[in-house]
Short mmCIF file of C-alpha atoms and ligand atoms in Angstrom, two decimals:
data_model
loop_
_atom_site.label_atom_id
_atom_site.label_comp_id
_atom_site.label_asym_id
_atom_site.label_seq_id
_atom_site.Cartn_x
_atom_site.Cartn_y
_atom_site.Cartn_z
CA UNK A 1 -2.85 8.98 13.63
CA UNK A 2 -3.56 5.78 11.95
CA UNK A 3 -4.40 5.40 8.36
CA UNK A 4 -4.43 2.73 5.46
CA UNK A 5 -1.21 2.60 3.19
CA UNK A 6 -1.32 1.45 -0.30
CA UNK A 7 2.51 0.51 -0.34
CA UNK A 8 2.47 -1.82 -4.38
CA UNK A 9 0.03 -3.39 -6.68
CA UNK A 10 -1.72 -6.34 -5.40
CA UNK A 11 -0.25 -6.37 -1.49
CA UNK A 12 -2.38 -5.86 1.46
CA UNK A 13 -3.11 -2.08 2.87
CA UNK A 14 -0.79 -1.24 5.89
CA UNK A 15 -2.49 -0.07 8.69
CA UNK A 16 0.04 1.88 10.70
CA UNK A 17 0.51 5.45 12.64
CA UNK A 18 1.77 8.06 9.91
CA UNK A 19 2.07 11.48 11.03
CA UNK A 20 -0.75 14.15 9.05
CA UNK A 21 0.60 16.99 6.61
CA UNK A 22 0.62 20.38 7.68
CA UNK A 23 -3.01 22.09 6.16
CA UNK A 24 -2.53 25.07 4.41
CA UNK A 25 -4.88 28.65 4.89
CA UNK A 26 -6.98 27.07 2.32
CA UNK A 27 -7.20 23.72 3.99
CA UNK A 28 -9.39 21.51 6.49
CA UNK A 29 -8.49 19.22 8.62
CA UNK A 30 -11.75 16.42 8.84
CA UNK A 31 -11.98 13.99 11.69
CA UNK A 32 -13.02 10.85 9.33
CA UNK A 33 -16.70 9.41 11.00
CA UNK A 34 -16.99 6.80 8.41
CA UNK A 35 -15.31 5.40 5.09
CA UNK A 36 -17.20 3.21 2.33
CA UNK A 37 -14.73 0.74 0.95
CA UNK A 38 -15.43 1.48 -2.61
CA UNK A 39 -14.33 -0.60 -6.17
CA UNK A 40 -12.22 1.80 -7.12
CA UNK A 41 -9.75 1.72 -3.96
CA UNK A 42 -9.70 -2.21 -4.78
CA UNK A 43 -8.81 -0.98 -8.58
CA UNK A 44 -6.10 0.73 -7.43
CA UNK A 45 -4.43 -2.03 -5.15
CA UNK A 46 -5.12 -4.24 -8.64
CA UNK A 47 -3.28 -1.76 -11.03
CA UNK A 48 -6.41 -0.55 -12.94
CA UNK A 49 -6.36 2.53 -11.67
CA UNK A 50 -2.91 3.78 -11.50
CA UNK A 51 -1.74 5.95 -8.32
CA UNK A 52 1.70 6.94 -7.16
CA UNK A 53 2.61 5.21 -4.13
CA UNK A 54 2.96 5.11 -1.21
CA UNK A 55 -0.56 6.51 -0.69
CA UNK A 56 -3.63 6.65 1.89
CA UNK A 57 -6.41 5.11 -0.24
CA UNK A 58 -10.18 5.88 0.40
CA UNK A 59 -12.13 8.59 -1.18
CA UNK A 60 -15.42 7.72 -0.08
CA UNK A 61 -16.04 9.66 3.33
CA UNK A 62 -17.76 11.87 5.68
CA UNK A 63 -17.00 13.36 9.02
CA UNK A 64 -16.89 16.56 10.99
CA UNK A 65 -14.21 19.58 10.48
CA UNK A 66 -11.89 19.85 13.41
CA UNK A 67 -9.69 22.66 12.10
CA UNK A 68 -10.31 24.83 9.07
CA UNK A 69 -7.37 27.57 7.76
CA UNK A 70 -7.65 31.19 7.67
CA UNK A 71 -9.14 31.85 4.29
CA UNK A 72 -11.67 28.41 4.72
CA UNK A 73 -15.04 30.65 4.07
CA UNK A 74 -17.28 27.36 3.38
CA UNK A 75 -17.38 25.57 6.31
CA UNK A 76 -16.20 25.70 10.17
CA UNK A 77 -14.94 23.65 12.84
CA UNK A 78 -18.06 21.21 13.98
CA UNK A 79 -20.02 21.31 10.33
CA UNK A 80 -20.67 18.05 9.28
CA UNK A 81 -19.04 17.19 5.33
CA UNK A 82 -19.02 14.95 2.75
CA UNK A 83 -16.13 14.40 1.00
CA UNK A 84 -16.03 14.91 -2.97
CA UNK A 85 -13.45 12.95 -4.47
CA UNK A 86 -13.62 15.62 -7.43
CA UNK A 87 -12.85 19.13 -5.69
CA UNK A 88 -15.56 21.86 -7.03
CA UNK A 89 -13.52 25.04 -6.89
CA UNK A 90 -16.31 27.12 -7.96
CA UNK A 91 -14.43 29.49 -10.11
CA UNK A 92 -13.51 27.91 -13.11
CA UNK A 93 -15.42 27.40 -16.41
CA UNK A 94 -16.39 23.70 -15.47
CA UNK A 95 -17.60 24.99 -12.16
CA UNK A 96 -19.32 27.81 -13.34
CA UNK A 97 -20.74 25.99 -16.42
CA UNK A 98 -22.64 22.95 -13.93
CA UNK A 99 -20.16 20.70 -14.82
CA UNK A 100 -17.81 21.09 -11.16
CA UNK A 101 -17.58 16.98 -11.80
CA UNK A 102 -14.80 18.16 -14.23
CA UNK A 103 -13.76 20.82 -12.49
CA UNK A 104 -10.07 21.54 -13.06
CA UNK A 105 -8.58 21.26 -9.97
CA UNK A 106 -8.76 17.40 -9.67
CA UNK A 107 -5.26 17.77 -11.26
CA UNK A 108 -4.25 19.74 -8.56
CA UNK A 109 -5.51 17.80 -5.44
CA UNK A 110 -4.67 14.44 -6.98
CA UNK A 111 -1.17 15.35 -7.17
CA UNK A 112 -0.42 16.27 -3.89
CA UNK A 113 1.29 15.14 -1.42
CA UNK A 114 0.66 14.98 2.44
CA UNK A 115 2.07 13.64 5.60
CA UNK A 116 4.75 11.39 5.44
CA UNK A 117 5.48 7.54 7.10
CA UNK A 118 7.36 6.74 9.98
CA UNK A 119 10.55 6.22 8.15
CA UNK A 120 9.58 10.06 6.15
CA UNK A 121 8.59 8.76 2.70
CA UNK A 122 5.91 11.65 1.60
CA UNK A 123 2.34 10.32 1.09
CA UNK A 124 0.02 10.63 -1.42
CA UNK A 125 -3.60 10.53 0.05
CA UNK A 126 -6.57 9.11 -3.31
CA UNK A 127 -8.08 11.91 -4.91
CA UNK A 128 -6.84 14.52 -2.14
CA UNK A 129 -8.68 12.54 0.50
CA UNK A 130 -7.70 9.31 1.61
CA UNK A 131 -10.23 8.54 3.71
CA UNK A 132 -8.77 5.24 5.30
CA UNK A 133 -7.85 7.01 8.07
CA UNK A 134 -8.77 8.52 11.87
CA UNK A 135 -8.76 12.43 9.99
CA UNK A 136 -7.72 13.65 6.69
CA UNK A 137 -6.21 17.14 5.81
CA UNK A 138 -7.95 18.14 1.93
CA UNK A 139 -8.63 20.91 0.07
CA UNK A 140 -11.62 23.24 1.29
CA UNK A 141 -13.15 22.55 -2.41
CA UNK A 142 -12.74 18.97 -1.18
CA UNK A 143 -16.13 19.01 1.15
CA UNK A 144 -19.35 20.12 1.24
CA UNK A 145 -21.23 20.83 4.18
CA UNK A 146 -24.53 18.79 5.10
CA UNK A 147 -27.38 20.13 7.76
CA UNK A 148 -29.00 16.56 8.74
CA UNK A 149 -29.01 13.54 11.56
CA UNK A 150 -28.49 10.83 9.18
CA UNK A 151 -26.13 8.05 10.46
CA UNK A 152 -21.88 8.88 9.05
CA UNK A 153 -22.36 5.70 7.25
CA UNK A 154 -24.93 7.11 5.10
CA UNK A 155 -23.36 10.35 4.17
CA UNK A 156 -19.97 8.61 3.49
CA UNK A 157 -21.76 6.59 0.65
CA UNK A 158 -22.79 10.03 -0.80
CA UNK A 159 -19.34 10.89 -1.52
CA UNK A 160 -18.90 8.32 -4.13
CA UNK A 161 -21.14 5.62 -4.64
CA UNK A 162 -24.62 7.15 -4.63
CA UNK A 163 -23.80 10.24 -6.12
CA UNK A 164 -22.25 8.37 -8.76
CA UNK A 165 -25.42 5.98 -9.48
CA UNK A 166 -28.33 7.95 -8.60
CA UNK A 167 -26.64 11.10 -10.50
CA UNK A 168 -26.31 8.39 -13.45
CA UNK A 169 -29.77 8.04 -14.08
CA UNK A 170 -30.93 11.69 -12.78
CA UNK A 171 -28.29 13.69 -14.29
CA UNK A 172 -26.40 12.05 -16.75
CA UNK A 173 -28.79 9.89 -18.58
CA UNK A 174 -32.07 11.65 -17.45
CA UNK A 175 -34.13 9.09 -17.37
CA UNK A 176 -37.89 9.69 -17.48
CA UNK A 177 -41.17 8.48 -15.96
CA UNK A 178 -42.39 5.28 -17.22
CA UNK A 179 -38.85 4.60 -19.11
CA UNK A 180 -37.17 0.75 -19.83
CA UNK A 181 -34.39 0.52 -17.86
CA UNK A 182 -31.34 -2.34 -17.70
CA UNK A 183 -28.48 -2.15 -14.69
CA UNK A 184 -25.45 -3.97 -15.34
CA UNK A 185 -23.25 -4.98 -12.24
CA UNK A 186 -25.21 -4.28 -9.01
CA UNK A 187 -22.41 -3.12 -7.01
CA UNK A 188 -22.77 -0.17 -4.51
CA UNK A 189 -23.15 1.77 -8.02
CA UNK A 190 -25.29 -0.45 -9.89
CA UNK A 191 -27.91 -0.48 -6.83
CA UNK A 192 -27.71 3.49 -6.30
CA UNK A 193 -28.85 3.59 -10.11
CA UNK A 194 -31.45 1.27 -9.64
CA UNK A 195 -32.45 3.82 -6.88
CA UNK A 196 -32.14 6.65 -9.05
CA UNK A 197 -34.34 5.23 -12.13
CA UNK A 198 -36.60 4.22 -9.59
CA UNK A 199 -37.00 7.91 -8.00
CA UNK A 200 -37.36 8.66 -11.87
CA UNK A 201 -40.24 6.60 -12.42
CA UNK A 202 -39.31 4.46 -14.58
CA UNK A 203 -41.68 1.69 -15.11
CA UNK A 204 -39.28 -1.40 -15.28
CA UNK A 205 -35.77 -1.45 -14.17
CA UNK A 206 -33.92 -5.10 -14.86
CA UNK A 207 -31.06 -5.93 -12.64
CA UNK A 208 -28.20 -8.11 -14.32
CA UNK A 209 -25.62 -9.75 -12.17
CA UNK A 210 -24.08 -13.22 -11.02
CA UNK A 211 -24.22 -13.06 -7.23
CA UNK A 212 -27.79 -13.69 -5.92
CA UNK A 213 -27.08 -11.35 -3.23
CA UNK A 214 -26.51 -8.55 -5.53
CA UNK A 215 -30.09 -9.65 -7.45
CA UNK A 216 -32.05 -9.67 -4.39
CA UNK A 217 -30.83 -6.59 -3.07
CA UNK A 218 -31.73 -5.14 -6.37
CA UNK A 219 -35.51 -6.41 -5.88
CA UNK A 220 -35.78 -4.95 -2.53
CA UNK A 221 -34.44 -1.82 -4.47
CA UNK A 222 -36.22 -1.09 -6.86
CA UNK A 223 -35.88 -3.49 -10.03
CA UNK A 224 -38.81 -4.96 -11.38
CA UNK A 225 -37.07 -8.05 -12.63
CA UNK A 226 -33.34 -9.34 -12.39
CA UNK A 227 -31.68 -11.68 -14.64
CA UNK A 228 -28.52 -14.06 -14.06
CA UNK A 229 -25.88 -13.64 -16.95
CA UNK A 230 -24.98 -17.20 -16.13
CA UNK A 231 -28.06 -18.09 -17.68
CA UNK A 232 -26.48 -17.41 -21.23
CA UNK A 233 -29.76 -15.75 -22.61
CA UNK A 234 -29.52 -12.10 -20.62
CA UNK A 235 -30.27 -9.94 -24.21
CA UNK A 236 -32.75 -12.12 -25.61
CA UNK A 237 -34.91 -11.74 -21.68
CA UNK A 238 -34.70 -8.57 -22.34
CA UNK A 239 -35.86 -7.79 -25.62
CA UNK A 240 -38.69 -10.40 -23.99
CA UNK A 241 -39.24 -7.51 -21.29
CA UNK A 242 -39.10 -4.29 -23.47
CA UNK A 243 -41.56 -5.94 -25.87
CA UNK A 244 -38.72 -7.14 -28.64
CA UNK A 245 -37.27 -2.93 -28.69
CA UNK A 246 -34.61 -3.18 -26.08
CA UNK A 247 -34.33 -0.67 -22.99
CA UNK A 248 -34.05 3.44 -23.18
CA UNK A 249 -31.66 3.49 -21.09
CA UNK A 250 -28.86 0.85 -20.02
CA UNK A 251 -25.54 1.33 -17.75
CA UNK A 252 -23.23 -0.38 -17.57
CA UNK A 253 -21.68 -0.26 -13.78
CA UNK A 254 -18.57 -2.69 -13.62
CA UNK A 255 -15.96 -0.88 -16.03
CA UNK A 256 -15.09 -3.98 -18.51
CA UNK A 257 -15.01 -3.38 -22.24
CA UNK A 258 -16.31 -6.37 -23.42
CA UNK A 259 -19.46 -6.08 -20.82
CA UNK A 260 -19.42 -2.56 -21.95
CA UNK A 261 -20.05 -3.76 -25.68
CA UNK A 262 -22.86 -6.05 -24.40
CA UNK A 263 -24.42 -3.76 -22.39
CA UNK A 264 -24.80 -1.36 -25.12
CA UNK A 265 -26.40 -4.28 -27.16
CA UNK A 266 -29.39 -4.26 -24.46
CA UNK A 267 -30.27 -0.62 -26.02
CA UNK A 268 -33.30 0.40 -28.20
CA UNK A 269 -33.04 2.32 -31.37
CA UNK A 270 -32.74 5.82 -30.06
CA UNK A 271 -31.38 4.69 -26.58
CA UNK A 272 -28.86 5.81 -24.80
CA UNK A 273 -26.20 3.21 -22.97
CA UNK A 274 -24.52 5.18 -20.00
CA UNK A 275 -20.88 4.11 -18.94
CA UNK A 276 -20.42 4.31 -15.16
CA UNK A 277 -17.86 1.86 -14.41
CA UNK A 278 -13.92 2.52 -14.63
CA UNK A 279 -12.34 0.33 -17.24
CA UNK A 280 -8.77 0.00 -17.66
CA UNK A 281 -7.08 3.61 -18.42
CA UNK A 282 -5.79 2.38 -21.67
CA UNK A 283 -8.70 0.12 -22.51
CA UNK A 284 -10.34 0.75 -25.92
CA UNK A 285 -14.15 0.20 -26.24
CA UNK A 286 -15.77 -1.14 -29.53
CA UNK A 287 -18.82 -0.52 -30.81
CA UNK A 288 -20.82 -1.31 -34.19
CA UNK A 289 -20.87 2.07 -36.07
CA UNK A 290 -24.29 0.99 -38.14
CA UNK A 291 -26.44 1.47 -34.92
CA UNK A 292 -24.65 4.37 -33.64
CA UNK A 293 -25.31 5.99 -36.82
CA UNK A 294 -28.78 4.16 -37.89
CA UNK A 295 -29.78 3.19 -34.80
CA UNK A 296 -29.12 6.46 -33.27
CA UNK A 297 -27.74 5.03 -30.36
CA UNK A 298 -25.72 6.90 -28.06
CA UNK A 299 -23.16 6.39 -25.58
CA UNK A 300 -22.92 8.94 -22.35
CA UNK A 301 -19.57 8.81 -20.28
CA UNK A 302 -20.50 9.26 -16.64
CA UNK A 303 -17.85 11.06 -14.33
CA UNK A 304 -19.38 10.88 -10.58
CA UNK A 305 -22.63 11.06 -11.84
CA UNK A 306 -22.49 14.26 -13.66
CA UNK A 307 -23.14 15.17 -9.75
CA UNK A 308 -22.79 19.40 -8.72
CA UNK A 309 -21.92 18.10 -5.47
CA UNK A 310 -22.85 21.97 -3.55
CA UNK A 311 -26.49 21.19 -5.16
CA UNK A 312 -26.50 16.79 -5.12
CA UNK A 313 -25.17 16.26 -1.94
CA UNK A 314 -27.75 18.38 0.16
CA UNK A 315 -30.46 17.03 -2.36
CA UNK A 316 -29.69 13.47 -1.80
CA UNK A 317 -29.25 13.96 1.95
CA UNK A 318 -32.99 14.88 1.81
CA UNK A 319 -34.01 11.95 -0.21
CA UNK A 320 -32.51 9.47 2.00
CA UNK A 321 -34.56 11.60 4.59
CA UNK A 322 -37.46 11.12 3.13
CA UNK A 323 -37.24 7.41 2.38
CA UNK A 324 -37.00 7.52 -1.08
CA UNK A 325 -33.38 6.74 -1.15
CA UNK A 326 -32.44 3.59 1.19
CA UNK A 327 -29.20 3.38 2.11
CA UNK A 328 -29.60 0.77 4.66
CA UNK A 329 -29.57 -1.87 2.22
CA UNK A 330 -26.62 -1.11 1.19
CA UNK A 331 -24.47 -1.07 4.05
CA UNK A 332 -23.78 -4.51 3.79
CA UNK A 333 -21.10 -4.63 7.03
CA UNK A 334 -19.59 -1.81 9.38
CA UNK A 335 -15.71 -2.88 10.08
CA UNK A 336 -12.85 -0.98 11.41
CA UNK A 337 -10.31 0.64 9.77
CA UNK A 338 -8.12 -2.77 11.04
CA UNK A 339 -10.46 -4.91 8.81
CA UNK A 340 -10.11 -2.70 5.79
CA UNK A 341 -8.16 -5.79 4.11
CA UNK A 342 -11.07 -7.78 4.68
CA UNK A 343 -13.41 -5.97 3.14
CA UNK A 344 -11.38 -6.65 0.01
CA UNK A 345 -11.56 -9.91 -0.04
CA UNK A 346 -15.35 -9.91 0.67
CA UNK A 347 -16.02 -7.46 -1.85
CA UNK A 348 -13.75 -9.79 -4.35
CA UNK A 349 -16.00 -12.51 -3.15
CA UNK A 350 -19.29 -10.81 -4.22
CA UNK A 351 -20.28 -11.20 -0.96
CA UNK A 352 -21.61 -7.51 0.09
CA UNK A 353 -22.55 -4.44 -1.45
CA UNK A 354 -20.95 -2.28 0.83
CA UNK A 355 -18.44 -2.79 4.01
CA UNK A 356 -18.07 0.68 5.64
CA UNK A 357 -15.21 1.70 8.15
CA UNK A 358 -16.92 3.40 11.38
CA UNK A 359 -15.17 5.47 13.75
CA UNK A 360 -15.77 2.99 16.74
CA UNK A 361 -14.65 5.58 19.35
CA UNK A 362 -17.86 8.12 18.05
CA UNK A 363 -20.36 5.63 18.15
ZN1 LIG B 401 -15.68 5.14 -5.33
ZN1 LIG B 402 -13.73 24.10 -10.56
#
């Protein structure tokens, strides 16, 4: 079967036959309906999010079970899944305490290894996934079963990017009806927590980031206003919008310190600024201690949207059913998995929210 190889930092994906791992009792095997090409695969290729190599990126996915081992219980052959880049076991005390987004396993699935190159060298598929590829072989923890008719496209976002935005502001920050909101970086991420706060009710939701694209989308969204860094004055519009106070509730969706400093800066008194992008492992993030303390301003860290993916997945499914979640929007392009090098260089180019690899041959 074909699938994407990350082969070293900063060189293009190989697309080429590999042959699949073996699945275990406890295993699946997933026939891969559609792939989101996600930030964090391009942080890999750039070294800011470090993976052993060589290794079948993609961890953004959904598809249908083709084969599942003798002790699988969750799900059966023809069940539509979602893939969860972060397994939820179930069992241990993250899992059991609603916190399966830190459920101990990851260590496990992110260190294995499965299938192998033509020439033998073992692979090492993203997160246990590595859904750049016609099927992946994971973990049974791995995916979570969805009843519904929405498009692949749709439910491969789920896996990463919407759970991670809309569980932002649902889950992690909690934001509340008629709350100040600021997003910035409007990314797939950034938009899905627009979409979130929005579903929240809160009454205005700014939108900060370069690319027009990225603001309009944001409008169409669910922001009430956006604002263009590149007009130098982005904190003083708005303290102009939040009546001089600054918002509840700010996030901060790209995953560099120094915007992470500035984004906390848009916060009230009392506020909370949520981090949701992935800066640099060994980055170190500085803020002013007198309005931590006297400010009473807090920062929440935001793993996959604080997301219990057996209880968020199903529940976002329906509110993409119901229209209050729009995906559409942010399907930017459909490619094949041929193109995945492509949709790098677009998304370094600011130039769509999301490209998503379709199976061509199930459409
Ligand atoms: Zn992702
Ligand atoms: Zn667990």
């Amino acid at each position: 079967m074909r699938a994407a190889v990350f082969e070293d930092i900063d060189r293009p994906l190989s697309v080429e036959d590999i042959t699949p791992g073996e699945p275990g009792p406890r295993d699946v095997v997933v026939r891969v309906a559609a792939s989101g090409v996600c930030h964090s695969d391009l942080s890999v290729i750039d070294g800011t999010i470090p993976m052993r190599k060589p290794a079948i990126l993609g961890h953004e996915g959904a598809g249908v079970v083709e084969w599942a081992g003798p002790e699988v219980t969750r799900v059966a052959v023809g069940d539509r899944v979602i893939a969860s880049f972060i397994p939820a076991c179930g069992v241990c005390w993250f899992c059991l305490n609603n916190q399966s987004n830190l459920c101990v396993e990851m260590a496990t699935v992110s260190r294995l290894r499965r299938g192998s190159r033509a020439d033998g060298t073992a692979l090492q598929p993203m997160t246990g996934l590595g859904t750049f590829a016609e099927s992946m072989v994971s973990a049974e923890m791995s995916v979570v079963k969805v009843e519904t008719d929405l498009p692949d496209e749709y439910l491969a976002l789920i896996g990463c990017g919407v759970t991670t935005g809309v569980g932002a502001a649902l889950n992690t920050a909690r934001v509340e009806p008629g709350s100040t909101v600021a997003v910035v970086g409007c990314g797939g991420v950034g938009q899905a927590v627009i979409q979130g706060a929005r579903i929240a009710g809160a009454a205005r939701i700014i939108a900060i980031d370069p690319v027009a694209l990225k603001r309009e989308v944001a409008l169409a969204l669910g922001a009430t206003d956006v604002i263009d860094p590149a007009d130098g004055n982005g904190r003083e519009q708005v303290k102009e919008l939040t009546g001089g106070l600054g918002v509840d509730y700010a996030f901060e969706a790209i995953g560099i310190p120094a915007m992470i400093t500035e984004t906390f800066d848009l916060v009230r008194n009392g506020g909370a600024c949520v981090i949701v992008g992935v800066p640099r492992a060994d980055a170190d993030l500085t803020f002013p201690s007198a309005s931590l303390l006297f400010g009473e301003k807090r920062i929440l860290g935001c793993l996959y949207g604080s997301a219990q993916v057996r209880r968020d997945f199903p529940r976002l499914v329906r509110l993409v059913e119901q229209g209050q979640l729009r995906l559409e929007d942010m399907v930017s392009r459909r490619i094949q998995l041929d193109d995945v090098n492509d949709a790098f260089a677009a998304m370094r180019a600011g130039e769509v929210i999301r490209s998503v690899i379709v199976d061509e041959h199930h459409h």
